Coordinates of C-alpha atoms and ligand atoms in Angstrom, one line a residue:
M300 CA 3.9 19.8 -7.0
T301 CA 4.6 18.0 -3.8
E302 CA 3.8 14.2 -2.9
G303 CA 4.5 11.9 -0.1
K304 CA 4.6 11.9 3.7
T305 CA 7.3 14.7 3.7
G306 CA 5.2 16.9 1.5
K307 CA 8.1 16.6 -0.9
M308 CA 8.5 14.6 -4.2
R309 CA 10.9 11.8 -3.5
V310 CA 13.1 10.9 -6.5
A311 CA 15.0 7.7 -6.9
I312 CA 17.7 7.9 -9.5
G313 CA 20.1 5.2 -10.9
C314 CA 22.2 4.4 -13.9
D315 CA 24.5 1.7 -15.3
H316 CA 28.2 2.5 -16.3
A317 CA 27.1 4.0 -19.6
G318 CA 24.6 6.4 -18.0
L319 CA 27.0 7.6 -15.4
P320 CA 28.0 10.8 -17.0
L321 CA 24.3 11.9 -17.7
K322 CA 23.3 10.8 -14.2
E323 CA 26.1 13.1 -12.8
E324 CA 24.6 16.0 -14.8
I325 CA 21.1 15.2 -13.5
L326 CA 22.3 15.0 -10.0
R327 CA 23.7 18.7 -10.6
F328 CA 20.5 19.6 -11.9
L329 CA 18.6 18.3 -8.9
A330 CA 21.0 20.1 -6.6
D331 CA 20.6 23.3 -8.6
E332 CA 16.6 23.2 -8.7
G333 CA 15.5 20.7 -6.1
P334 CA 15.6 22.6 -2.9
Q335 CA 13.4 25.3 -4.3
A336 CA 11.2 22.8 -6.3
G337 CA 10.5 20.6 -3.2
W338 CA 12.5 17.5 -4.6
E339 CA 14.4 15.0 -2.4
W340 CA 16.4 12.3 -4.2
E341 CA 18.4 9.2 -3.4
D342 CA 21.1 8.0 -5.7
F343 CA 20.9 4.1 -6.2
G344 CA 24.3 4.0 -8.1
V345 CA 26.4 3.2 -9.9
Q346 CA 29.3 5.5 -9.1
T347 CA 31.9 4.3 -11.4
T348 CA 32.3 3.1 -15.1
E349 CA 33.1 -0.4 -14.0
P350 CA 30.7 -2.4 -16.3
V351 CA 27.4 -3.6 -14.5
D352 CA 24.1 -5.1 -15.6
Y353 CA 21.6 -2.4 -16.2
P354 CA 18.6 -4.7 -14.9
D355 CA 20.1 -4.6 -11.6
I356 CA 20.0 -0.9 -11.0
G357 CA 16.8 -0.6 -13.3
Q358 CA 14.8 -3.0 -11.0
A359 CA 16.0 -1.6 -7.8
V360 CA 14.9 1.9 -8.7
A361 CA 11.5 0.5 -10.1
K362 CA 10.9 -1.5 -7.0
A363 CA 11.7 1.6 -4.9
V364 CA 9.0 3.4 -6.9
A365 CA 6.4 0.6 -6.9
S366 CA 6.6 0.2 -3.3
G367 CA 5.6 3.8 -2.6
E368 CA 9.0 4.7 -1.0
F369 CA 9.6 7.1 -3.9
D370 CA 7.2 9.0 -6.0
R371 CA 9.3 9.0 -9.1
G372 CA 12.3 7.3 -10.6
I373 CA 14.9 8.4 -13.2
L374 CA 17.1 5.6 -14.9
I375 CA 19.8 6.2 -17.3
C376 CA 21.7 3.7 -19.4
G377 CA 23.4 4.1 -22.8
T378 CA 20.3 4.3 -24.8
G379 CA 17.6 4.3 -22.1
I380 CA 16.0 1.3 -23.8
G381 CA 17.4 -1.4 -21.4
M382 CA 16.5 0.5 -18.4
S383 CA 12.9 1.1 -19.8
I384 CA 12.4 -2.6 -20.5
A385 CA 13.9 -3.6 -17.0
A386 CA 11.8 -1.0 -15.2
N387 CA 8.4 -1.9 -16.9
K388 CA 8.9 -5.5 -15.8
V389 CA 8.0 -4.3 -12.2
R390 CA 4.3 -4.2 -11.5
G391 CA 2.9 -0.7 -10.8
V392 CA 5.9 0.9 -12.8
R393 CA 5.1 2.9 -16.0
A394 CA 8.5 3.8 -17.3
A395 CA 8.8 6.1 -20.3
L396 CA 11.9 6.6 -22.5
C397 CA 11.9 10.2 -23.3
H398 CA 14.4 12.1 -25.4
D399 CA 12.3 15.2 -26.2
T400 CA 10.3 17.4 -23.9
Y401 CA 6.8 16.8 -25.7
S402 CA 7.3 13.1 -24.9
A403 CA 8.2 13.8 -21.3
R404 CA 5.1 16.1 -20.8
M405 CA 2.8 13.5 -22.5
S406 CA 4.2 10.6 -20.5
R407 CA 3.0 12.5 -17.4
E408 CA -0.2 14.0 -18.7
H409 CA -1.5 10.9 -20.5
N410 CA 0.3 7.8 -19.1
D411 CA 1.0 8.9 -15.5
A412 CA 4.6 7.7 -15.9
N413 CA 6.3 7.2 -12.8
V414 CA 9.7 6.4 -14.1
L415 CA 11.7 8.3 -16.8
T416 CA 14.5 6.6 -18.7
M417 CA 17.1 8.3 -20.8
G418 CA 20.2 7.5 -22.9
S419 CA 23.5 9.1 -21.9
R420 CA 24.7 8.2 -25.5
V421 CA 21.7 9.8 -27.0
I422 CA 20.9 13.0 -25.5
G423 CA 22.9 16.0 -24.2
P424 CA 22.8 17.7 -20.9
G425 CA 20.6 20.7 -21.7
P426 CA 17.7 18.8 -23.3
A427 CA 18.1 16.1 -20.5
R428 CA 17.8 18.9 -17.7
D429 CA 14.5 20.1 -19.6
I430 CA 13.1 16.8 -19.8
V431 CA 13.6 16.0 -16.1
R432 CA 12.1 19.3 -15.0
I433 CA 9.0 18.6 -17.2
F434 CA 8.8 15.0 -15.9
L435 CA 8.9 16.1 -12.2
T436 CA 6.5 19.1 -12.5
T437 CA 3.8 18.0 -14.9
A438 CA 0.6 16.5 -13.4
F439 CA -1.5 13.5 -14.7
A440 CA -4.4 14.8 -16.6
G441 CA -6.7 12.0 -15.2
G442 CA -10.1 11.7 -16.9
R443 CA -10.2 9.4 -19.9
H444 CA -6.6 8.6 -19.3
A445 CA -7.2 7.3 -15.8
R446 CA -9.4 4.7 -17.3
R447 CA -6.6 3.8 -19.9
V448 CA -3.9 3.7 -17.2
G449 CA -6.3 1.6 -15.1
K450 CA -6.4 -1.0 -17.9
L451 CA -2.6 -1.0 -18.0
E452 CA -2.5 -1.8 -14.3
Q453 CA -5.0 -4.7 -14.7
G454 CA -2.3 -6.6 -16.5
G455 CA -1.8 -8.0 -19.9
C456 CA -4.0 -9.7 -22.5
Ligands
LIG53 C1 25.9 -0.9 -22.0 O1 26.8 -1.0 -23.0 C2 24.4 -0.6 -22.8 O2 24.1 -1.8 -23.5 C3 23.5 -0.2 -21.7 O3 23.9 1.0 -21.1 C4 22.1 0.1 -22.3 O4 22.2 1.0 -23.4 C5 21.2 -0.9 -22.7 O5 20.1 -0.8 -23.1

């Protein structure tokens, strides 16, 4: 699956200090499979384990996706929860916290999720690689789900 002006899927990835080990694993995964799969990516940081505030990175990646500059985002913190909350504050972002492959697939097919969040302290590298692969290759199913996602985009109650 390819998207965007370049014909490639553009992925923005970021983490906080707690998420750094898993982000480094996912960057190795993108380097392994990205060229053949047609993925381009940009690392929004952080690069050290110096404590930072996850909303800063989460919202930077989320805004980059919402603006259309990137097709998908991947955000990693200790649990994935803070990044999910932060990203979902940005209009146009549908962030999904996924620690299993079924949820990752459904987040794309049913929710058209455009940001994946994971917790470095929750999931190991092998399952995380599988989750990212599924998140980047599964298409939105559309149909009745498009109506529901449209209601999400109309805003809150
Ligand atoms: C940092 O200690 C931790 O709170 C953060 O990475 C994240 O898990 C928050 O949701």
